[in-house]
XYZ file of N, CA, C and O in Angstrom:
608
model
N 66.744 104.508 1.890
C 66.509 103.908 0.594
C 65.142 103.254 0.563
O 64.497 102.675 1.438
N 64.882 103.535 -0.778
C 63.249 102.654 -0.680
C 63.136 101.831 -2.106
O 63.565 102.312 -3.156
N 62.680 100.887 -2.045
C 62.123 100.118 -2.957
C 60.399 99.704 -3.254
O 59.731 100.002 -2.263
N 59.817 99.280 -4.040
C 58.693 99.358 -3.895
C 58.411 98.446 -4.378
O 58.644 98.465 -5.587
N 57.698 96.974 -3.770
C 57.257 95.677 -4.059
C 55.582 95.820 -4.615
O 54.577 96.178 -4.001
N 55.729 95.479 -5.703
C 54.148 95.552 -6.592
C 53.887 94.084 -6.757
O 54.317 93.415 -7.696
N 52.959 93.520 -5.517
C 52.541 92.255 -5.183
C 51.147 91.879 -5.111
O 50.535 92.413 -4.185
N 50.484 91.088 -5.859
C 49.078 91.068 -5.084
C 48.873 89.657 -4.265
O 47.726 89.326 -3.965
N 49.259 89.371 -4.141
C 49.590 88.208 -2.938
C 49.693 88.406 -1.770
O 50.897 88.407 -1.517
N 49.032 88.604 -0.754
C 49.509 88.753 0.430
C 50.638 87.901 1.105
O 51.505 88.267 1.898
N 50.411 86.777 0.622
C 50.978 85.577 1.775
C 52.817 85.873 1.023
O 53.841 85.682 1.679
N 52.792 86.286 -0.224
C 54.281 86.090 -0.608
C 54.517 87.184 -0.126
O 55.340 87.217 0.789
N 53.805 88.591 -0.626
C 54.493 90.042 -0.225
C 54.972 90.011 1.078
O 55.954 90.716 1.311
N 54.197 88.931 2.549
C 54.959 89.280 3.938
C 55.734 88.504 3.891
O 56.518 88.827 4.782
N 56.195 87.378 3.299
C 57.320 86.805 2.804
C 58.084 87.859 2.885
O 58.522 88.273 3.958
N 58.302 88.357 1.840
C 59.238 89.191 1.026
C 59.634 90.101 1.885
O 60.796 90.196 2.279
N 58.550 90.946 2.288
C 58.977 91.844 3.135
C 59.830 91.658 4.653
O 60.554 92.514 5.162
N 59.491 90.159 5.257
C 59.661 90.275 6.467
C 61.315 89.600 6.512
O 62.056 89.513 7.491
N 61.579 89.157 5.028
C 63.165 88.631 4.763
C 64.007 89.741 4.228
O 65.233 89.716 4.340
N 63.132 91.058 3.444
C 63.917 92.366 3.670
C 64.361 92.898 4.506
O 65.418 93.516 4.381
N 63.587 92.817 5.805
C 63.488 93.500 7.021
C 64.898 93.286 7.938
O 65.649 94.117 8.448
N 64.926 91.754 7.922
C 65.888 91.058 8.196
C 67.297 91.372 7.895
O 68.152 91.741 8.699
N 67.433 91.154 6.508
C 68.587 91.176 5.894
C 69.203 92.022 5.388
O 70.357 91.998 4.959
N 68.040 93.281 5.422
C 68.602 94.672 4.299
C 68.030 95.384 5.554
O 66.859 95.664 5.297
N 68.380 95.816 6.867
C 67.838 96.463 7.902
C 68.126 98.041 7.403
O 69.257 98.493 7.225
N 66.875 98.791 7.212
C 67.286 100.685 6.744
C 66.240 100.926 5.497
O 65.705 102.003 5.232
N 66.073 99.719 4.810
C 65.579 99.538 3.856
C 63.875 99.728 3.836
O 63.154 99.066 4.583
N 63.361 100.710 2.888
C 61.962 101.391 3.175
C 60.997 100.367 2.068
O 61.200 100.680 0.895
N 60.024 99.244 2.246
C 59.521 98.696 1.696
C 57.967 99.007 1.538
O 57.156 98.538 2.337
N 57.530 99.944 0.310
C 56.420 100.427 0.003
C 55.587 99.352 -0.977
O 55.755 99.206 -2.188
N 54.646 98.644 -0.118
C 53.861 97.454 -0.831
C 52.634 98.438 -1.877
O 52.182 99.565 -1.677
N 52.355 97.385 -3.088
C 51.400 97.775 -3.509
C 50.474 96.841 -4.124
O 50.962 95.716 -4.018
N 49.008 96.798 -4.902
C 49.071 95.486 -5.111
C 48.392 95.446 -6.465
O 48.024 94.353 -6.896
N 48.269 96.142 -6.911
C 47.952 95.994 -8.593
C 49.197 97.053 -9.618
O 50.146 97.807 -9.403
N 48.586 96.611 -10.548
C 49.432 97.194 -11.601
C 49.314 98.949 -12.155
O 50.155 99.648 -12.720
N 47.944 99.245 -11.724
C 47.938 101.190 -11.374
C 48.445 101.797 -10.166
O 49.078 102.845 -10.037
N 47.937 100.691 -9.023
C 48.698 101.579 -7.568
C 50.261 101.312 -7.799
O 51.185 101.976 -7.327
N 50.319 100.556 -8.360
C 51.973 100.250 -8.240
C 52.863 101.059 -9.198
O 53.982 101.522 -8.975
N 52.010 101.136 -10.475
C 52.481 102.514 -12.075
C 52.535 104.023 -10.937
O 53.127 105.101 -11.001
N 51.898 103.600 -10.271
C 51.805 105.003 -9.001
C 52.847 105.480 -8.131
O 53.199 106.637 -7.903
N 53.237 104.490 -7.727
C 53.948 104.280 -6.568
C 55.117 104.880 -7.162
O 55.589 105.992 -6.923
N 55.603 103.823 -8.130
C 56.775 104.302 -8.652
C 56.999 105.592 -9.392
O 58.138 106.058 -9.362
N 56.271 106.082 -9.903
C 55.892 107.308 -10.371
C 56.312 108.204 -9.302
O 57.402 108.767 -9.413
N 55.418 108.448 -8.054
C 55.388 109.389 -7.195
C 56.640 109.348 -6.237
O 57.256 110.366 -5.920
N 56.972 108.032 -5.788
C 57.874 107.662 -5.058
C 59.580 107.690 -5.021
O 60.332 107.971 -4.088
N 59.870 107.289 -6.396
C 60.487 107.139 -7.469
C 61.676 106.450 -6.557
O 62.683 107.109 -6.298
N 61.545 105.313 -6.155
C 62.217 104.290 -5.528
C 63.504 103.635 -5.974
O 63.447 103.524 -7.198
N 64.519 103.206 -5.553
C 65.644 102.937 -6.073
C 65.554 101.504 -7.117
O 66.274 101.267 -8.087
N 64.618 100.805 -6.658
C 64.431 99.470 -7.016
C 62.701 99.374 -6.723
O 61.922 99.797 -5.869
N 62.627 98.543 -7.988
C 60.982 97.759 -7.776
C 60.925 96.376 -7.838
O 60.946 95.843 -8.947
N 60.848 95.628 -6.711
C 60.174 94.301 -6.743
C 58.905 93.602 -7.677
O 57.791 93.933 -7.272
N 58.911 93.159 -8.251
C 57.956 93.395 -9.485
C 57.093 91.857 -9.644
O 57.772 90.830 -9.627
N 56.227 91.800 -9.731
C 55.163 90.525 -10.029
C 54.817 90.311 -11.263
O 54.956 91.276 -12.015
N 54.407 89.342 -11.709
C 54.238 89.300 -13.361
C 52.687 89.387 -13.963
O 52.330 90.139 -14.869
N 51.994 88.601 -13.365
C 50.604 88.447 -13.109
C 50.108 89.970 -12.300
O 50.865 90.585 -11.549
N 49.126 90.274 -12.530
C 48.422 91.378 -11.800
C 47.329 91.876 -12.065
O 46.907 91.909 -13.221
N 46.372 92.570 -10.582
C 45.082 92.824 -11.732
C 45.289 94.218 -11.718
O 46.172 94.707 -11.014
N 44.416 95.028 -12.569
C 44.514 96.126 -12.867
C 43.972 97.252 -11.785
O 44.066 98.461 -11.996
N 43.448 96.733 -10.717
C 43.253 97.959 -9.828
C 43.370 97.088 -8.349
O 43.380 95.857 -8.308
N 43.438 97.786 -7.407
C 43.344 97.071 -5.757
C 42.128 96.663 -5.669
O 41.257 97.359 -6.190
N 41.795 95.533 -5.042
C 40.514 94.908 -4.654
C 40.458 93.777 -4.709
O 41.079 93.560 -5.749
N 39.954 92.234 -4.089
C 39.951 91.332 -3.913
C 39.918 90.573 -4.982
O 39.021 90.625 -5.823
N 40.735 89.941 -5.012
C 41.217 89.085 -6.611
C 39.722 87.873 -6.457
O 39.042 87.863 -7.484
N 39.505 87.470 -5.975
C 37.850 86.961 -6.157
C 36.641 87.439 -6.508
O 35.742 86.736 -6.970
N 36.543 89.064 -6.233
C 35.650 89.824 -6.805
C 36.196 90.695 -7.945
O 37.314 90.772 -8.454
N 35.060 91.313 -8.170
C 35.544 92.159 -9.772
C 35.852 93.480 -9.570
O 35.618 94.385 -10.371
N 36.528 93.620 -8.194
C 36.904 95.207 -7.747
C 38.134 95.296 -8.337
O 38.349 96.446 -8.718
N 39.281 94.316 -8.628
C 40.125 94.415 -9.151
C 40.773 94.761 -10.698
O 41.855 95.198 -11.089
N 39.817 94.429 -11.194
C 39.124 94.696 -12.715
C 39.688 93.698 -13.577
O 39.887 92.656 -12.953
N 40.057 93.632 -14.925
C 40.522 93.109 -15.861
C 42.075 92.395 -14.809
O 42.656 92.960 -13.882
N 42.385 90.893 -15.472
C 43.593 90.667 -14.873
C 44.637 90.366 -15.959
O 44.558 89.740 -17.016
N 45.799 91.120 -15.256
C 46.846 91.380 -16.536
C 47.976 90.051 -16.485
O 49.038 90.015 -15.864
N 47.464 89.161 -17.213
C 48.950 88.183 -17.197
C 50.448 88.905 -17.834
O 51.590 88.507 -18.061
N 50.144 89.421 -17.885
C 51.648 90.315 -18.053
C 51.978 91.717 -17.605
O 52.858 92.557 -17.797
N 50.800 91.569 -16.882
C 50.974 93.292 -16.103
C 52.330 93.856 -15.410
O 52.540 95.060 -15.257
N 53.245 92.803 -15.004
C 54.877 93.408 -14.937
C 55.266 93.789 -15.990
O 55.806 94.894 -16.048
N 55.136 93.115 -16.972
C 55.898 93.975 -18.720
C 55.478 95.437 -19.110
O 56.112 96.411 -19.519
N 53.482 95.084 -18.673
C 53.149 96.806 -18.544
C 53.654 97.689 -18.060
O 53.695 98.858 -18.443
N 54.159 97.137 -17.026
C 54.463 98.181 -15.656
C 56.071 98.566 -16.524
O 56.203 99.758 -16.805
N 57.083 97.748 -16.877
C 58.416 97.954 -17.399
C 58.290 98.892 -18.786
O 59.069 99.807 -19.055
N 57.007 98.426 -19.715
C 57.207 99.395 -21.116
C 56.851 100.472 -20.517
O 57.685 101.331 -20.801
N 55.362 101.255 -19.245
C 55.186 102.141 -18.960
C 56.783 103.494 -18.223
O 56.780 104.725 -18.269
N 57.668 102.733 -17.761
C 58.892 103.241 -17.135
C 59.652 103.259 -18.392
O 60.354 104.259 -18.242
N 59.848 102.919 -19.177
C 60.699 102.677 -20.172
C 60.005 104.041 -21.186
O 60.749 104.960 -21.530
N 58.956 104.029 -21.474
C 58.291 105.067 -22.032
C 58.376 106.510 -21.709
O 58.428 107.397 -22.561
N 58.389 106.730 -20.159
C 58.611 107.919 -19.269
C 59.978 107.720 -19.325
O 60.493 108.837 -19.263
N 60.658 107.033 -19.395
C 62.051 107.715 -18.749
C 62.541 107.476 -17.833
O 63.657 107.942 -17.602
N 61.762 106.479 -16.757
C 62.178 106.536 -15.226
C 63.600 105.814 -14.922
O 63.965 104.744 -15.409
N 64.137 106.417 -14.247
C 65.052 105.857 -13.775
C 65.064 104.964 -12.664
O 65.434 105.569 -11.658
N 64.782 103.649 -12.426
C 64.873 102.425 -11.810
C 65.285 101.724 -12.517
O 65.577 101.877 -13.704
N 65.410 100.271 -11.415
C 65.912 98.872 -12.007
C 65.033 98.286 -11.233
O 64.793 98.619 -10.073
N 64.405 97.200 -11.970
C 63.468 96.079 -11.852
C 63.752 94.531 -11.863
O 64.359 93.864 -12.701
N 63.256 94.225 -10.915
C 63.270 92.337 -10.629
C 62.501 91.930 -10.410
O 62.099 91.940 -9.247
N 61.759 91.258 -11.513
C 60.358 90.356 -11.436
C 61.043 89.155 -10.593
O 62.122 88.569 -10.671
N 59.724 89.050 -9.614
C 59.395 87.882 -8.565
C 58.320 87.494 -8.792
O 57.291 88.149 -8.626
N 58.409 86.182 -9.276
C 57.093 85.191 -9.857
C 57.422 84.383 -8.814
O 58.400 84.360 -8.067
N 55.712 83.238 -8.948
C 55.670 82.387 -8.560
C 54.728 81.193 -9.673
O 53.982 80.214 -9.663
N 55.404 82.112 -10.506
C 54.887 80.700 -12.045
C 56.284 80.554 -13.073
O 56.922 81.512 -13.510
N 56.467 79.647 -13.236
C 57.391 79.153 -14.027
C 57.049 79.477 -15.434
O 57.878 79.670 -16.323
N 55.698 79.524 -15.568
C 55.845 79.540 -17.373
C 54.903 80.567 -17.392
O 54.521 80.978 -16.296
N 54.310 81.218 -18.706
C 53.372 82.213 -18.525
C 52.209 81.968 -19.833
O 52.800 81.705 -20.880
N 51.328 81.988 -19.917
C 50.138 82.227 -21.365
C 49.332 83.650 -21.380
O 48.889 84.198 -20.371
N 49.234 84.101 -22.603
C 48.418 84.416 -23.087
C 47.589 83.925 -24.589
O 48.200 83.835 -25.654
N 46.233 83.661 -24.460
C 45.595 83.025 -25.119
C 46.577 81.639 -26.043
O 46.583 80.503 -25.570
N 47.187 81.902 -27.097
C 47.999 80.596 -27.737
C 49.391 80.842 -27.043
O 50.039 79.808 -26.883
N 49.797 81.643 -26.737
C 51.279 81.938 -26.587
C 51.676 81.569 -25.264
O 51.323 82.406 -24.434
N 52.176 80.779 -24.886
C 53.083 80.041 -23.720
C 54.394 80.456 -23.205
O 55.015 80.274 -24.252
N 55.018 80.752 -22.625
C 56.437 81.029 -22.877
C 57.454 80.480 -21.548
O 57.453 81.446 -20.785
N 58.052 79.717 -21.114
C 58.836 79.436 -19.943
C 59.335 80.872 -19.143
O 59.545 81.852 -19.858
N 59.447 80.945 -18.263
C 60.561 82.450 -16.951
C 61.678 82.647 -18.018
O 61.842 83.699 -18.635
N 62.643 81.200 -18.211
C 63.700 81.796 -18.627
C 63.333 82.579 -20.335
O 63.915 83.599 -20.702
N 62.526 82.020 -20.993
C 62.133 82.865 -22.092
C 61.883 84.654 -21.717
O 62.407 85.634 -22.245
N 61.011 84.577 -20.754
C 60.162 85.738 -20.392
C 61.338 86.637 -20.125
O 61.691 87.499 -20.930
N 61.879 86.438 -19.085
C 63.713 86.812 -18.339
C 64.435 87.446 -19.417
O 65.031 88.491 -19.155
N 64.486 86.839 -20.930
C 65.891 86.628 -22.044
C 64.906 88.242 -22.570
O 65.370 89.372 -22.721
N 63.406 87.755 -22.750
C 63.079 88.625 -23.737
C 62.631 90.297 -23.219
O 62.420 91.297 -23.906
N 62.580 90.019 -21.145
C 62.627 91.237 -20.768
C 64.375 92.359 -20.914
O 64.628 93.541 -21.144
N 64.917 91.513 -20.715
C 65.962 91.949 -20.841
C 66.753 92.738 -22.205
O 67.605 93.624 -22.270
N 66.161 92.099 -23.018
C 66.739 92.936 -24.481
C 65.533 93.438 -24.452
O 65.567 93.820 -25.622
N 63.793 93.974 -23.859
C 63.389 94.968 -24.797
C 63.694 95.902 -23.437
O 63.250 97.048 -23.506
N 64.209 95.635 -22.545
C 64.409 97.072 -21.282
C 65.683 96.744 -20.901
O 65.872 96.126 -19.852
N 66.266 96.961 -21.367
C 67.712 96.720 -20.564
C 68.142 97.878 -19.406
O 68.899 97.584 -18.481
N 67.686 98.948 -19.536
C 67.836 99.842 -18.638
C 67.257 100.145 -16.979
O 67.462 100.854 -15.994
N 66.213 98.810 -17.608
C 65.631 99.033 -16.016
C 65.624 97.306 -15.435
O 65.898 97.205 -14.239
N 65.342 96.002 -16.165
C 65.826 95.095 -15.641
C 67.048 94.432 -15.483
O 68.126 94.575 -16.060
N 66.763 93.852 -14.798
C 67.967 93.365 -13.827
C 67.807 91.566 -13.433
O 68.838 90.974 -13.113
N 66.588 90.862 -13.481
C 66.458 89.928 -13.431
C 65.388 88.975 -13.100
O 64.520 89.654 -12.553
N 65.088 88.016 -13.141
C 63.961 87.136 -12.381
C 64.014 85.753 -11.838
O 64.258 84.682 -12.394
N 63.569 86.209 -9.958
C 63.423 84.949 -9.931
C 61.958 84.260 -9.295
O 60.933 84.748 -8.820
N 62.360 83.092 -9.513
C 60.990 82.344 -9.149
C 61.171 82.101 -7.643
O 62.154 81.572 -7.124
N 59.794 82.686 -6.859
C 59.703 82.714 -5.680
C 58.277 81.131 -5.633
O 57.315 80.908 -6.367
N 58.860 80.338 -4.348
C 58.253 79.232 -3.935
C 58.067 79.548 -2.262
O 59.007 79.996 -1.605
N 56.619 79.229 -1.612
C 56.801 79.412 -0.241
C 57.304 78.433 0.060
O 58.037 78.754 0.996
N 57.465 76.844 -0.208
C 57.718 76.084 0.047
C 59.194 75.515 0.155
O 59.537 74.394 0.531
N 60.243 76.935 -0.415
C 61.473 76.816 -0.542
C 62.036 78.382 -0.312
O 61.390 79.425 -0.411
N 63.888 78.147 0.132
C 64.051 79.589 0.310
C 65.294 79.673 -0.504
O 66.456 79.691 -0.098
N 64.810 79.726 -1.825
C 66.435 79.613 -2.750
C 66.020 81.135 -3.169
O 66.952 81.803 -3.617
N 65.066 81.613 -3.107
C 64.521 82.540 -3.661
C 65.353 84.160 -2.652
O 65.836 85.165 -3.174
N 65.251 83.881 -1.338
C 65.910 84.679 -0.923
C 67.521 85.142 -1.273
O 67.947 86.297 -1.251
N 68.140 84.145 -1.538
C 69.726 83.867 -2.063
C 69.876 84.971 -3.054
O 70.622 85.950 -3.053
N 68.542 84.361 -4.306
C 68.566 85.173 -5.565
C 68.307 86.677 -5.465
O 68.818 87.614 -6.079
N 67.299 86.638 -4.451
C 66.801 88.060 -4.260
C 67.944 88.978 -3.852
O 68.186 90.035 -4.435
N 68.817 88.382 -2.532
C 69.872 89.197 -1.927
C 70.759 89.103 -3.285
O 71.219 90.239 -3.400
N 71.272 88.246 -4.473
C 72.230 88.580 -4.948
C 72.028 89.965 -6.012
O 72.801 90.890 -6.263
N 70.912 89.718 -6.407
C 70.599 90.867 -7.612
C 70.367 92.459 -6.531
O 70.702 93.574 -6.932
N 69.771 92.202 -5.232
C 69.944 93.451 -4.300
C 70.984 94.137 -4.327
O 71.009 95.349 -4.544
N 72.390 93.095 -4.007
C 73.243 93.619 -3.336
C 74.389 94.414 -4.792
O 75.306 95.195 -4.537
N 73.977 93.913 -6.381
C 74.182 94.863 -7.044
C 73.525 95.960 -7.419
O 73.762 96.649 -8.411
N 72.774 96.101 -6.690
C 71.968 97.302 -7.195
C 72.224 98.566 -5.950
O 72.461 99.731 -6.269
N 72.151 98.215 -4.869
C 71.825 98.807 -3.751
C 73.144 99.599 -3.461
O 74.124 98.895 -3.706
N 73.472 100.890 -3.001
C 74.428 101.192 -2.807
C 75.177 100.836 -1.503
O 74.675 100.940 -0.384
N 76.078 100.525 -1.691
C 76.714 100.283 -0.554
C 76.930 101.054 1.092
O 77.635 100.508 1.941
């Protein structure tokens, strides 16, 4: 089985990965770190599940320089209308590490973001939670929404 974590964070993605490793042992974790390698991934890969980030920039390359290009504060929603558009068959769980989100006037809290991913994709999400390095409630959440998805 494979899933495919679309992270540009390093420090959370080996998080993530190294508490998959652990707990879901079999489990094929294909990192990616923008919002095209990752429209990619899943595309080509076509993974049972995508770990999903909300924030993202639009190509791989060092989020301090401009190799990364334009940065998408909602580049997980991209990534969900782009699957939703094709057809793909996955289920998705945004893993943030921001509680609330803006674009230019518009603000919106997780649980807003969460309510309103859910009624425009219902077919492919599944849920969100807020990931903290500084805490591990996040793993709990992660294994519970896994362990409905994942076949037994």
């Amino acid at each position: 089985m494979m899933i495919v974590l679309v992270e540009d964070d390093d420090n959370k993605a080996r998080q993530i990965i190294s508490f998959l490793s652990v707990e879901f042992k079999g489990l094929l974790v294909e990192h990616r770190k923008s919002y095209t390698s990752g429209l990619k991934a899943i595309r080509e890969l076509k993974p049972i599940l995508v770990l999903l980030d909300m924030s993202l920039p639009n190509y791989d390359g060092e989020i301090s320089s401009t190799e990364g290009g334009k940065f998408r504060s909602y580049g997980g929603r991209d990534i969900l209308y782009q699957l939703s558009r094709r057809g793909a068959d996955v289920r998705v769980l945004v893993v943030t590490q921001y509680d609330s989100f803006s674009s230019e006037a518009n603000a919106k809290s997780l649980e807003t973001l969460a309510e309103e991913l859910g009624n425009e994709f219902p077919q492919h999400f599944i849920g969100a939670v807020f990931y903290s390095a500084s805490q591990d409630d996040w793993k709990n959440r992660i294994s519970d929404h896994l362990e409905k998805v994942l076949p037994k």
